[in-house]
PDB file of C-alpha atoms in Angstrom:
ATOM      1  CA  UNK R   1     -24.591   6.217  21.696  1.00 74.00           C
ATOM      2  CA  UNK R   2     -25.872   4.668  18.497  1.00 80.00           C
ATOM      3  CA  UNK R   3     -25.508   7.960  16.696  1.00 84.00           C
ATOM      4  CA  UNK R   4     -21.930   8.352  17.927  1.00 86.00           C
ATOM      5  CA  UNK R   5     -20.969   4.831  16.911  1.00 86.00           C
ATOM      6  CA  UNK R   6     -22.556   5.380  13.512  1.00 89.00           C
ATOM      7  CA  UNK R   7     -20.533   8.558  13.009  1.00 90.00           C
ATOM      8  CA  UNK R   8     -17.300   6.877  14.152  1.00 90.00           C
ATOM      9  CA  UNK R   9     -17.795   3.841  11.948  1.00 93.00           C
ATOM     10  CA  UNK R  10     -19.058   5.814   8.976  1.00 93.00           C
ATOM     11  CA  UNK R  11     -16.041   8.119   9.118  1.00 94.00           C
ATOM     12  CA  UNK R  12     -13.634   5.176   9.220  1.00 95.00           C
ATOM     13  CA  UNK R  13     -15.350   3.459   6.304  1.00 96.00           C
ATOM     14  CA  UNK R  14     -15.316   6.653   4.222  1.00 95.00           C
ATOM     15  CA  UNK R  15     -11.664   7.264   5.100  1.00 96.00           C
ATOM     16  CA  UNK R  16     -10.774   3.712   4.115  1.00 96.00           C
ATOM     17  CA  UNK R  17     -12.688   3.977   0.869  1.00 96.00           C
ATOM     18  CA  UNK R  18     -10.898   7.253   0.042  1.00 96.00           C
ATOM     19  CA  UNK R  19      -7.546   5.604   0.749  1.00 96.00           C
ATOM     20  CA  UNK R  20      -8.363   2.752  -1.645  1.00 95.00           C
ATOM     21  CA  UNK R  21      -9.661   5.090  -4.339  1.00 95.00           C
ATOM     22  CA  UNK R  22      -6.576   7.328  -4.324  1.00 94.00           C
ATOM     23  CA  UNK R  23      -4.208   4.334  -4.119  1.00 94.00           C
ATOM     24  CA  UNK R  24      -5.914   2.671  -7.081  1.00 93.00           C
ATOM     25  CA  UNK R  25      -5.852   5.888  -9.108  1.00 91.00           C
ATOM     26  CA  UNK R  26      -2.135   6.318  -8.460  1.00 89.00           C
ATOM     27  CA  UNK R  27      -1.440   2.684  -9.372  1.00 88.00           C
ATOM     28  CA  UNK R  28      -3.566   2.630 -12.524  1.00 86.00           C
ATOM     29  CA  UNK R  29      -0.857   3.767 -14.956  1.00 77.00           C
ATOM     30  CA  UNK R  30       1.810   1.525 -13.441  1.00 81.00           C
ATOM     31  CA  UNK R  31      -0.517  -1.455 -13.455  1.00 80.00           C
ATOM     32  CA  UNK R  32      -1.064  -0.924 -17.191  1.00 79.00           C
ATOM     33  CA  UNK R  33       2.719  -0.999 -17.733  1.00 78.00           C
ATOM     34  CA  UNK R  34       3.167  -4.144 -15.672  1.00 77.00           C
ATOM     35  CA  UNK R  35       0.499  -6.076 -17.510  1.00 74.00           C
ATOM     36  CA  UNK R  36       1.931  -5.205 -20.931  1.00 75.00           C
ATOM     37  CA  UNK R  37       3.606  -8.012 -22.907  1.00 81.00           C
ATOM     38  CA  UNK R  38       6.936  -6.186 -22.788  1.00 87.00           C
ATOM     39  CA  UNK R  39       6.766  -4.066 -19.661  1.00 90.00           C
ATOM     40  CA  UNK R  40      10.267  -2.630 -20.117  1.00 91.00           C
ATOM     41  CA  UNK R  41       9.287  -1.171 -23.494  1.00 93.00           C
ATOM     42  CA  UNK R  42       5.940   0.007 -22.126  1.00 92.00           C
ATOM     43  CA  UNK R  43       7.897   1.759 -19.401  1.00 93.00           C
ATOM     44  CA  UNK R  44      10.183   3.342 -22.021  1.00 94.00           C
ATOM     45  CA  UNK R  45       7.176   4.693 -23.934  1.00 93.00           C
ATOM     46  CA  UNK R  46       5.668   6.094 -20.761  1.00 92.00           C
ATOM     47  CA  UNK R  47       8.910   7.518 -19.355  1.00 93.00           C
ATOM     48  CA  UNK R  48      10.022   9.278 -22.538  1.00 95.00           C
ATOM     49  CA  UNK R  49       6.495  10.225 -23.642  1.00 94.00           C
ATOM     50  CA  UNK R  50       6.701   8.575 -27.044  1.00 94.00           C
ATOM     51  CA  UNK R  51       3.914   8.766 -29.534  1.00 95.00           C
ATOM     52  CA  UNK R  52       2.629   5.538 -31.059  1.00 94.00           C
ATOM     53  CA  UNK R  53       4.687   6.110 -34.228  1.00 95.00           C
ATOM     54  CA  UNK R  54       7.859   6.893 -32.267  1.00 95.00           C
ATOM     55  CA  UNK R  55       7.272   3.895 -30.042  1.00 95.00           C
ATOM     56  CA  UNK R  56       6.876   1.631 -33.064  1.00 95.00           C
ATOM     57  CA  UNK R  57      10.246   2.810 -34.434  1.00 95.00           C
ATOM     58  CA  UNK R  58      11.953   2.345 -31.058  1.00 96.00           C
ATOM     59  CA  UNK R  59      10.385  -1.098 -30.632  1.00 95.00           C
ATOM     60  CA  UNK R  60      11.621  -2.087 -34.072  1.00 95.00           C
ATOM     61  CA  UNK R  61      15.150  -1.003 -33.221  1.00 96.00           C
ATOM     62  CA  UNK R  62      14.954  -2.848 -29.889  1.00 95.00           C
ATOM     63  CA  UNK R  63      13.762  -6.072 -31.535  1.00 94.00           C
ATOM     64  CA  UNK R  64      16.538  -5.864 -34.141  1.00 95.00           C
ATOM     65  CA  UNK R  65      19.133  -5.278 -31.425  1.00 95.00           C
ATOM     66  CA  UNK R  66      18.085  -8.131 -29.127  1.00 93.00           C
ATOM     67  CA  UNK R  67      19.672 -11.030 -31.086  1.00 93.00           C
ATOM     68  CA  UNK R  68      23.037  -9.207 -31.085  1.00 91.00           C
ATOM     69  CA  UNK R  69      22.674  -8.590 -27.373  1.00 91.00           C
ATOM     70  CA  UNK R  70      21.940 -12.275 -26.671  1.00 90.00           C
ATOM     71  CA  UNK R  71      24.893 -13.331 -28.825  1.00 91.00           C
ATOM     72  CA  UNK R  72      27.100 -10.998 -26.806  1.00 90.00           C
ATOM     73  CA  UNK R  73      25.689 -12.438 -23.570  1.00 91.00           C
ATOM     74  CA  UNK R  74      26.736 -15.922 -24.679  1.00 91.00           C
ATOM     75  CA  UNK R  75      30.247 -14.776 -25.561  1.00 91.00           C
ATOM     76  CA  UNK R  76      30.595 -12.940 -22.239  1.00 91.00           C
ATOM     77  CA  UNK R  77      29.344 -15.970 -20.302  1.00 91.00           C
ATOM     78  CA  UNK R  78      31.821 -18.244 -22.117  1.00 92.00           C
ATOM     79  CA  UNK R  79      34.709 -15.859 -21.506  1.00 92.00           C
ATOM     80  CA  UNK R  80      33.817 -15.517 -17.822  1.00 92.00           C
ATOM     81  CA  UNK R  81      33.623 -19.275 -17.434  1.00 92.00           C
ATOM     82  CA  UNK R  82      36.992 -19.665 -19.136  1.00 92.00           C
ATOM     83  CA  UNK R  83      38.609 -17.055 -16.908  1.00 92.00           C
ATOM     84  CA  UNK R  84      37.065 -18.562 -13.771  1.00 92.00           C
ATOM     85  CA  UNK R  85      38.433 -21.980 -14.769  1.00 93.00           C
ATOM     86  CA  UNK R  86      41.938 -20.626 -15.371  1.00 93.00           C
ATOM     87  CA  UNK R  87      41.946 -18.610 -12.137  1.00 93.00           C
ATOM     88  CA  UNK R  88      40.844 -21.689 -10.255  1.00 93.00           C
ATOM     89  CA  UNK R  89      43.706 -23.730 -11.695  1.00 92.00           C
ATOM     90  CA  UNK R  90      46.556 -21.311 -11.075  1.00 91.00           C
ATOM     91  CA  UNK R  91      48.104 -19.383  -8.204  1.00 92.00           C
ATOM     92  CA  UNK R  92      50.060 -16.973 -10.369  1.00 92.00           C
ATOM     93  CA  UNK R  93      49.710 -14.931 -13.538  1.00 93.00           C
ATOM     94  CA  UNK R  94      50.047 -17.082 -16.649  1.00 93.00           C
ATOM     95  CA  UNK R  95      50.142 -16.370 -20.346  1.00 94.00           C
ATOM     96  CA  UNK R  96      46.763 -18.052 -20.688  1.00 93.00           C
ATOM     97  CA  UNK R  97      45.177 -15.872 -18.031  1.00 94.00           C
ATOM     98  CA  UNK R  98      46.608 -12.741 -19.634  1.00 94.00           C
ATOM     99  CA  UNK R  99      45.273 -13.804 -23.009  1.00 94.00           C
ATOM    100  CA  UNK R 100      41.769 -14.436 -21.702  1.00 94.00           C
ATOM    101  CA  UNK R 101      41.788 -11.126 -19.804  1.00 94.00           C
ATOM    102  CA  UNK R 102      42.778  -9.272 -22.965  1.00 94.00           C
ATOM    103  CA  UNK R 103      40.050 -11.066 -24.892  1.00 93.00           C
ATOM    104  CA  UNK R 104      37.550 -10.120 -22.135  1.00 92.00           C
ATOM    105  CA  UNK R 105      38.573  -6.476 -22.419  1.00 92.00           C
ATOM    106  CA  UNK R 106      38.239  -6.644 -26.194  1.00 93.00           C
ATOM    107  CA  UNK R 107      34.825  -8.218 -25.828  1.00 92.00           C
ATOM    108  CA  UNK R 108      33.746  -5.467 -23.479  1.00 91.00           C
ATOM    109  CA  UNK R 109      34.870  -2.811 -25.940  1.00 92.00           C
ATOM    110  CA  UNK R 110      32.907  -4.505 -28.747  1.00 92.00           C
ATOM    111  CA  UNK R 111      29.897  -4.668 -26.495  1.00 92.00           C
ATOM    112  CA  UNK R 112      30.101  -1.018 -25.520  1.00 92.00           C
ATOM    113  CA  UNK R 113      30.432   0.085 -29.146  1.00 94.00           C
ATOM    114  CA  UNK R 114      27.404  -2.029 -30.066  1.00 94.00           C
ATOM    115  CA  UNK R 115      25.381  -0.647 -27.161  1.00 94.00           C
ATOM    116  CA  UNK R 116      26.296   2.959 -27.902  1.00 95.00           C
ATOM    117  CA  UNK R 117      25.384   2.529 -31.555  1.00 95.00           C
ATOM    118  CA  UNK R 118      21.983   1.214 -30.494  1.00 96.00           C
ATOM    119  CA  UNK R 119      21.480   4.017 -27.961  1.00 96.00           C
ATOM    120  CA  UNK R 120      22.212   6.655 -30.605  1.00 96.00           C
ATOM    121  CA  UNK R 121      19.734   5.040 -32.987  1.00 96.00           C
ATOM    122  CA  UNK R 122      17.043   4.891 -30.318  1.00 96.00           C
ATOM    123  CA  UNK R 123      17.640   8.479 -29.175  1.00 96.00           C
ATOM    124  CA  UNK R 124      17.323   9.683 -32.782  1.00 96.00           C
ATOM    125  CA  UNK R 125      13.971   7.921 -33.109  1.00 95.00           C
ATOM    126  CA  UNK R 126      12.685  10.015 -30.184  1.00 95.00           C
ATOM    127  CA  UNK R 127      11.813  13.719 -30.025  1.00 95.00           C
ATOM    128  CA  UNK R 128      15.063  15.690 -29.576  1.00 95.00           C
ATOM    129  CA  UNK R 129      14.526  16.627 -25.913  1.00 95.00           C
ATOM    130  CA  UNK R 130      13.530  13.119 -24.932  1.00 95.00           C
ATOM    131  CA  UNK R 131      16.294  11.616 -27.058  1.00 96.00           C
ATOM    132  CA  UNK R 132      18.878  13.688 -25.238  1.00 96.00           C
ATOM    133  CA  UNK R 133      17.399  12.734 -21.885  1.00 96.00           C
ATOM    134  CA  UNK R 134      17.338   9.054 -22.892  1.00 96.00           C
ATOM    135  CA  UNK R 135      20.971   9.125 -23.981  1.00 95.00           C
ATOM    136  CA  UNK R 136      22.103  10.709 -20.734  1.00 95.00           C
ATOM    137  CA  UNK R 137      20.089   8.287 -18.646  1.00 95.00           C
ATOM    138  CA  UNK R 138      21.018   5.073 -20.472  1.00 95.00           C
ATOM    139  CA  UNK R 139      24.749   5.849 -20.777  1.00 93.00           C
ATOM    140  CA  UNK R 140      24.774   6.718 -17.090  1.00 92.00           C
ATOM    141  CA  UNK R 141      23.238   3.319 -16.294  1.00 92.00           C
ATOM    142  CA  UNK R 142      25.453   1.293 -18.634  1.00 92.00           C
ATOM    143  CA  UNK R 143      28.761   3.118 -18.862  1.00 86.00           C
ATOM    144  CA  UNK R 144      29.021   4.282 -15.276  1.00 67.00           C
ATOM    145  CA  UNK R 145      31.604   1.619 -14.447  1.00 55.00           C
ATOM    146  CA  UNK R 146      33.859   3.052 -17.155  1.00 49.00           C
ATOM    147  CA  UNK R 147      36.763   0.659 -17.738  1.00 45.00           C
ATOM    148  CA  UNK R 148      36.245  -1.270 -14.489  1.00 45.00           C
ATOM    149  CA  UNK R 149      35.723  -5.030 -14.476  1.00 47.00           C
ATOM    150  CA  UNK R 150      32.257  -5.920 -15.692  1.00 49.00           C
ATOM    151  CA  UNK R 151      29.687  -6.180 -12.903  1.00 48.00           C
ATOM    152  CA  UNK R 152      28.845  -9.753 -11.879  1.00 43.00           C
TER     153      UNK R 152
ATOM    154  CA  UNK D   1     -56.099 -17.221  63.517  1.00 60.00           C
ATOM    155  CA  UNK D   2     -58.603 -18.361  60.961  1.00 66.00           C
ATOM    156  CA  UNK D   3     -62.142 -16.920  61.159  1.00 57.00           C
ATOM    157  CA  UNK D   4     -64.740 -19.687  61.110  1.00 63.00           C
ATOM    158  CA  UNK D   5     -67.680 -18.402  59.001  1.00 64.00           C
ATOM    159  CA  UNK D   6     -70.352 -20.255  60.995  1.00 71.00           C
ATOM    160  CA  UNK D   7     -68.983 -19.628  64.482  1.00 79.00           C
ATOM    161  CA  UNK D   8     -71.486 -17.354  66.304  1.00 81.00           C
ATOM    162  CA  UNK D   9     -68.827 -16.205  68.771  1.00 84.00           C
ATOM    163  CA  UNK D  10     -66.879 -14.598  65.964  1.00 85.00           C
ATOM    164  CA  UNK D  11     -69.763 -12.631  64.576  1.00 87.00           C
ATOM    165  CA  UNK D  12     -68.805  -9.401  66.309  1.00 87.00           C
ATOM    166  CA  UNK D  13     -65.317  -9.642  64.925  1.00 88.00           C
ATOM    167  CA  UNK D  14     -66.678 -10.277  61.476  1.00 87.00           C
ATOM    168  CA  UNK D  15     -68.865  -7.242  61.664  1.00 87.00           C
ATOM    169  CA  UNK D  16     -66.009  -5.089  62.866  1.00 87.00           C
ATOM    170  CA  UNK D  17     -63.758  -6.184  60.042  1.00 87.00           C
ATOM    171  CA  UNK D  18     -66.427  -5.544  57.424  1.00 87.00           C
ATOM    172  CA  UNK D  19     -67.083  -2.051  58.749  1.00 86.00           C
ATOM    173  CA  UNK D  20     -63.394  -1.054  58.971  1.00 84.00           C
ATOM    174  CA  UNK D  21     -62.424   1.633  56.469  1.00 83.00           C
ATOM    175  CA  UNK D  22     -58.962   3.147  55.945  1.00 78.00           C
ATOM    176  CA  UNK D  23     -59.148   6.909  55.752  1.00 78.00           C
ATOM    177  CA  UNK D  24     -55.501   7.874  55.897  1.00 79.00           C
ATOM    178  CA  UNK D  25     -54.235  10.234  53.194  1.00 80.00           C
ATOM    179  CA  UNK D  26     -50.949   9.400  51.405  1.00 79.00           C
ATOM    180  CA  UNK D  27     -48.024  11.757  52.042  1.00 82.00           C
ATOM    181  CA  UNK D  28     -47.793  14.813  49.751  1.00 82.00           C
ATOM    182  CA  UNK D  29     -45.999  14.055  46.421  1.00 87.00           C
ATOM    183  CA  UNK D  30     -45.990  10.390  47.405  1.00 87.00           C
ATOM    184  CA  UNK D  31     -45.905   9.084  43.827  1.00 88.00           C
ATOM    185  CA  UNK D  32     -43.157  11.507  42.743  1.00 89.00           C
ATOM    186  CA  UNK D  33     -41.094  10.539  45.767  1.00 89.00           C
ATOM    187  CA  UNK D  34     -41.427   6.829  44.950  1.00 89.00           C
ATOM    188  CA  UNK D  35     -40.288   7.358  41.342  1.00 89.00           C
ATOM    189  CA  UNK D  36     -37.432   9.566  42.506  1.00 88.00           C
ATOM    190  CA  UNK D  37     -36.194   6.805  44.747  1.00 89.00           C
ATOM    191  CA  UNK D  38     -36.515   4.242  41.946  1.00 88.00           C
ATOM    192  CA  UNK D  39     -34.484   6.517  39.571  1.00 87.00           C
ATOM    193  CA  UNK D  40     -31.842   7.097  42.213  1.00 87.00           C
ATOM    194  CA  UNK D  41     -31.513   3.349  42.806  1.00 86.00           C
ATOM    195  CA  UNK D  42     -31.161   2.705  39.059  1.00 82.00           C
ATOM    196  CA  UNK D  43     -28.556   5.477  38.653  1.00 79.00           C
ATOM    197  CA  UNK D  44     -26.581   4.083  41.510  1.00 78.00           C
ATOM    198  CA  UNK D  45     -26.625   0.709  39.788  1.00 75.00           C
ATOM    199  CA  UNK D  46     -25.441   2.236  36.501  1.00 70.00           C
ATOM    200  CA  UNK D  47     -22.677   4.191  38.207  1.00 69.00           C
ATOM    201  CA  UNK D  48     -21.337   0.969  39.595  1.00 68.00           C
ATOM    202  CA  UNK D  49     -21.088  -0.377  36.016  1.00 72.00           C
ATOM    203  CA  UNK D  50     -19.212   2.622  34.505  1.00 74.00           C
ATOM    204  CA  UNK D  51     -16.125   1.639  32.522  1.00 82.00           C
ATOM    205  CA  UNK D  52     -13.530   3.832  30.773  1.00 85.00           C
ATOM    206  CA  UNK D  53     -15.099   2.788  27.471  1.00 82.00           C
ATOM    207  CA  UNK D  54     -18.540   3.980  28.553  1.00 81.00           C
ATOM    208  CA  UNK D  55     -17.044   7.220  29.812  1.00 84.00           C
ATOM    209  CA  UNK D  56     -15.317   7.752  26.502  1.00 83.00           C
ATOM    210  CA  UNK D  57     -18.472   7.031  24.522  1.00 81.00           C
ATOM    211  CA  UNK D  58     -20.368   9.348  26.804  1.00 83.00           C
ATOM    212  CA  UNK D  59     -17.820  12.075  26.152  1.00 86.00           C
ATOM    213  CA  UNK D  60     -18.117  11.452  22.401  1.00 85.00           C
ATOM    214  CA  UNK D  61     -21.880  11.643  22.682  1.00 86.00           C
ATOM    215  CA  UNK D  62     -21.429  15.134  24.079  1.00 85.00           C
ATOM    216  CA  UNK D  63     -19.041  16.121  21.295  1.00 85.00           C
ATOM    217  CA  UNK D  64     -21.192  14.741  18.485  1.00 85.00           C
ATOM    218  CA  UNK D  65     -24.387  16.187  19.828  1.00 83.00           C
ATOM    219  CA  UNK D  66     -23.785  19.002  17.306  1.00 85.00           C
ATOM    220  CA  UNK D  67     -23.357  18.286  13.582  1.00 86.00           C
ATOM    221  CA  UNK D  68     -20.250  20.456  13.169  1.00 91.00           C
ATOM    222  CA  UNK D  69     -17.775  18.193  15.023  1.00 90.00           C
ATOM    223  CA  UNK D  70     -19.176  15.159  13.185  1.00 91.00           C
ATOM    224  CA  UNK D  71     -18.611  16.833   9.817  1.00 93.00           C
ATOM    225  CA  UNK D  72     -15.116  17.907  10.896  1.00 94.00           C
ATOM    226  CA  UNK D  73     -14.310  14.350  12.012  1.00 93.00           C
ATOM    227  CA  UNK D  74     -15.424  12.859   8.691  1.00 93.00           C
ATOM    228  CA  UNK D  75     -13.585  15.579   6.738  1.00 95.00           C
ATOM    229  CA  UNK D  76     -10.327  14.865   8.598  1.00 95.00           C
ATOM    230  CA  UNK D  77     -10.629  11.138   7.911  1.00 95.00           C
ATOM    231  CA  UNK D  78     -11.338  11.796   4.227  1.00 95.00           C
ATOM    232  CA  UNK D  79      -8.250  14.007   3.966  1.00 96.00           C
ATOM    233  CA  UNK D  80      -6.097  11.515   5.848  1.00 96.00           C
ATOM    234  CA  UNK D  81      -7.368   8.590   3.802  1.00 96.00           C
ATOM    235  CA  UNK D  82      -6.829  10.387   0.519  1.00 95.00           C
ATOM    236  CA  UNK D  83      -3.404  11.668   1.503  1.00 96.00           C
ATOM    237  CA  UNK D  84      -2.202   8.296   2.744  1.00 96.00           C
ATOM    238  CA  UNK D  85      -3.603   6.530  -0.309  1.00 95.00           C
ATOM    239  CA  UNK D  86      -1.814   8.946  -2.612  1.00 94.00           C
ATOM    240  CA  UNK D  87       1.450   8.670  -0.706  1.00 94.00           C
ATOM    241  CA  UNK D  88       1.382   4.881  -0.491  1.00 94.00           C
ATOM    242  CA  UNK D  89       0.468   4.623  -4.166  1.00 93.00           C
ATOM    243  CA  UNK D  90       3.280   7.005  -5.079  1.00 93.00           C
ATOM    244  CA  UNK D  91       5.849   4.981  -3.147  1.00 93.00           C
ATOM    245  CA  UNK D  92       4.654   1.788  -4.802  1.00 92.00           C
ATOM    246  CA  UNK D  93       4.649   3.428  -8.235  1.00 91.00           C
ATOM    247  CA  UNK D  94       8.217   4.685  -7.799  1.00 91.00           C
ATOM    248  CA  UNK D  95       9.404   1.212  -6.784  1.00 93.00           C
ATOM    249  CA  UNK D  96       7.712  -0.335  -9.810  1.00 92.00           C
ATOM    250  CA  UNK D  97       9.143   2.311 -12.148  1.00 92.00           C
ATOM    251  CA  UNK D  98      12.639   1.568 -10.847  1.00 93.00           C
ATOM    252  CA  UNK D  99      12.119  -2.154 -11.396  1.00 93.00           C
ATOM    253  CA  UNK D 100      10.949  -1.580 -14.968  1.00 93.00           C
ATOM    254  CA  UNK D 101      13.863   0.757 -15.674  1.00 94.00           C
ATOM    255  CA  UNK D 102      16.239  -1.955 -14.435  1.00 94.00           C
ATOM    256  CA  UNK D 103      14.489  -4.451 -16.652  1.00 93.00           C
ATOM    257  CA  UNK D 104      15.079  -2.235 -19.685  1.00 95.00           C
ATOM    258  CA  UNK D 105      18.758  -1.738 -18.867  1.00 94.00           C
ATOM    259  CA  UNK D 106      19.219  -5.491 -18.451  1.00 93.00           C
ATOM    260  CA  UNK D 107      17.644  -6.028 -21.848  1.00 93.00           C
ATOM    261  CA  UNK D 108      20.137  -3.731 -23.614  1.00 93.00           C
ATOM    262  CA  UNK D 109      23.352  -4.230 -21.610  1.00 92.00           C
ATOM    263  CA  UNK D 110      24.779  -7.746 -21.941  1.00 89.00           C
ATOM    264  CA  UNK D 111      26.908  -7.194 -18.857  1.00 89.00           C
ATOM    265  CA  UNK D 112      23.802  -6.557 -16.772  1.00 89.00           C
ATOM    266  CA  UNK D 113      21.791  -9.294 -18.395  1.00 86.00           C
ATOM    267  CA  UNK D 114      21.426 -12.406 -16.210  1.00 84.00           C
ATOM    268  CA  UNK D 115      22.050 -14.551 -19.322  1.00 80.00           C
ATOM    269  CA  UNK D 116      25.729 -13.487 -19.287  1.00 78.00           C
ATOM    270  CA  UNK D 117      26.213 -14.695 -15.735  1.00 76.00           C
ATOM    271  CA  UNK D 118      25.987 -18.468 -16.117  1.00 67.00           C
ATOM    272  CA  UNK D 119      26.901 -20.397 -12.947  1.00 60.00           C
TER     273      UNK D 119
END
């Protein structure tokens, strides 16, 4: 009986250890991304297989783009707040509401042009195949709503 | 009845008792028969204590008497453990990759950035 229990227990322990080893091995790369200072850029490097030099160029472009993106975020937030206020005050279409909606649409167009410009620059800093793949992926994720209302 | 050592009337009895010798032979295989009965009594006691768990362990004892089933058992657990570990890790990795991809998109699209959605 001792021998049987030893075999049963030993098998379970070995099986458990194998589970942990394979799980840890699979997680190793992802863990490295997560613990990076900028995990989204670390992910980009990993996903599009960038070399260190390519990654440095892409990071530089990303850092230069961020202030414009934050500025746009502020403008969008202000415009949304303004529209929400006007919609809350009226039960019909007004000239003010129309104006703010047109300004929102104009803002969205500016934003999309700015984004696309950045995406082109980033894709050109990558190897051609990866750049093409990046462009397809990022435009799909950002332009998929087309001319619909911006997602909240 | 207690024999009084100094009672002269009991002297014949004393003599008789001292001279008495047992000459009977034990039955053939007497010792073996005694041990057989002891073993049978112990087995009967064990049988009364049999539980499904003991039966199962007993069955496993039979299976693992040879090394081949033991090796097969350990091999199956190793394969299962490795396969499950890989699968679970893969699922977790995919979820993390999706989260990081979303994080990147939020960093470049103002409309998906939480900063543009002030309450």
